[in-house]
Amino acid sequence: MDNCIFCKIAAGEIPSRKAYEDDRVLAFYDLEPQAPTHILVIPKQHIAWANDITPENSADIAHIFEVIPQIAKDLGFTDYRIINNCGDQAGQSVKHLHFHVLSGRDFTWPPG
Ligand code: AMP
């Protein structure tokens, strides 16, 4: 999608530090890490937010949740937090669906 920064990262038009890539999914390190390890996992196809997950595109989202444990295994961690911010009030700043994977420190619950 035009003017979507994560589409441009997925297309290689904007550089990123990749953690994992296949034909449907890209994982790359967040520019402003909130934990010792902070990776963003995105579907390569443009899905704006979690509200746009449908039976037609949900296989890619399921695939993301297969990829995340593989990334954790490859990077050598077992404990992590997965976050999706859906919408402005939840803190979604980039309107391309992404899952934050954070690891390497303690996390509080409930979140702020
Ligand atoms: P959210 O606020 O949930 O939409 O998360 C967007 C995340 O994208 C933030 O944690 C940003 O630091 C991160 N981010 C924005 N632009 C880039 C970029 N070019 N490369 C890596 N991470 C980015």
XYZ file of C-alpha atoms and ligand atoms in Angstrom:
135
model
C 0.000 0.000 0.000
C 1.285 3.479 -0.893
C 2.699 5.525 1.960
C 2.738 2.622 4.404
C 6.144 2.490 6.086
C 5.848 -1.199 6.968
C 4.838 -2.096 3.388
C 7.996 -0.290 2.291
C 10.066 -2.214 4.833
C 8.455 -5.481 3.659
C 9.318 -4.562 0.056
C 12.913 -3.706 0.988
C 12.431 -0.061 0.008
C 13.241 1.049 3.561
C 16.050 -0.801 5.344
C 15.447 -2.808 8.486
C 17.416 -5.152 10.688
C 15.741 -8.436 9.883
C 15.214 -11.215 12.399
C 13.190 -13.532 10.145
C 11.689 -13.481 6.671
C 9.671 -15.746 4.426
C 7.219 -15.159 1.606
C 4.386 -14.079 3.943
C 6.014 -12.699 7.079
C 8.797 -10.322 8.032
C 10.255 -9.819 11.497
C 12.587 -6.916 12.169
C 14.032 -5.103 15.136
C 12.133 -2.093 16.488
C 13.980 1.211 16.078
C 13.045 2.253 19.607
C 13.383 -0.940 21.646
C 11.356 -1.180 24.836
C 13.199 -4.302 26.016
C 16.622 -5.874 25.411
C 15.017 -7.733 22.522
C 12.169 -5.972 20.710
C 11.062 -7.365 17.380
C 8.113 -6.436 15.192
C 6.434 -9.230 13.255
C 4.287 -8.197 10.292
C 2.337 -9.838 7.508
C 3.817 -8.751 4.191
C 0.338 -8.108 2.820
C -1.146 -4.847 4.024
C -3.611 -5.354 6.851
C -4.219 -2.069 8.630
C -5.143 -3.358 12.064
C -6.449 -6.383 13.929
C -10.018 -5.362 13.082
C -9.244 -6.191 9.445
C -8.326 -9.831 10.069
C -10.735 -11.958 8.043
C -11.133 -15.594 6.995
C -9.376 -14.606 3.747
C -6.169 -13.323 5.395
C -6.103 -15.062 8.771
C -3.837 -17.870 7.570
C -1.000 -15.344 7.447
C -1.765 -14.296 11.012
C -1.786 -17.913 12.132
C 1.545 -18.255 10.392
C 2.896 -15.314 12.389
C 2.091 -17.224 15.566
C 4.016 -20.214 14.243
C 6.958 -17.991 13.326
C 7.203 -16.211 16.706
C 8.223 -19.342 18.688
C 10.721 -20.155 15.964
C 12.266 -16.694 16.260
C 12.400 -17.080 20.046
C 14.102 -20.444 19.690
C 16.577 -19.107 17.141
C 17.436 -16.120 19.351
C 17.636 -18.253 22.476
C 14.776 -16.989 24.618
C 11.723 -18.792 25.992
C 9.924 -15.993 27.856
C 8.468 -13.061 26.043
C 5.490 -10.744 25.707
C 3.505 -10.344 22.487
C 1.664 -7.035 22.098
C -0.664 -5.769 19.414
C -1.861 -2.187 19.689
C -5.141 -1.913 17.785
C -6.260 1.660 17.123
C -5.213 5.077 18.302
C -6.484 4.720 21.858
C -4.471 1.532 22.243
C -1.331 3.289 20.995
C -1.157 2.035 17.409
C 1.079 4.521 15.603
C 1.752 2.535 12.413
C -1.375 1.468 10.553
C 0.003 -1.839 9.301
C -0.784 -4.776 11.579
C 2.229 -5.727 13.683
C 2.974 -7.782 16.730
C 5.606 -6.580 19.161
C 7.698 -9.395 20.619
C 9.571 -8.209 23.699
C 12.014 -10.219 25.762
C 14.974 -9.953 28.091
C 13.450 -8.199 31.090
C 10.616 -8.547 33.591
C 7.205 -7.198 32.536
C 4.517 -5.942 34.847
C 0.875 -6.959 34.775
C -1.540 -5.311 34.249
C 0.102 -3.196 31.540
C -0.137 0.567 31.838
P 2.794 0.868 17.461
O 2.950 2.102 18.299
O 2.193 -0.302 18.181
O 2.076 1.174 16.161
O 4.257 0.398 17.110
C 4.978 0.922 16.029
C 6.420 0.598 16.305
O 7.142 0.739 15.081
C 7.106 1.487 17.328
O 7.593 0.699 18.400
C 8.235 2.147 16.525
O 9.395 2.295 17.289
C 8.427 1.172 15.398
N 8.972 1.707 14.171
C 8.533 2.764 13.453
N 9.254 2.925 12.336
C 10.177 1.917 12.336
C 11.208 1.524 11.445
N 11.454 2.193 10.316
N 11.958 0.439 11.764
C 11.718 -0.241 12.907
N 10.748 0.071 13.790
C 9.995 1.146 13.506
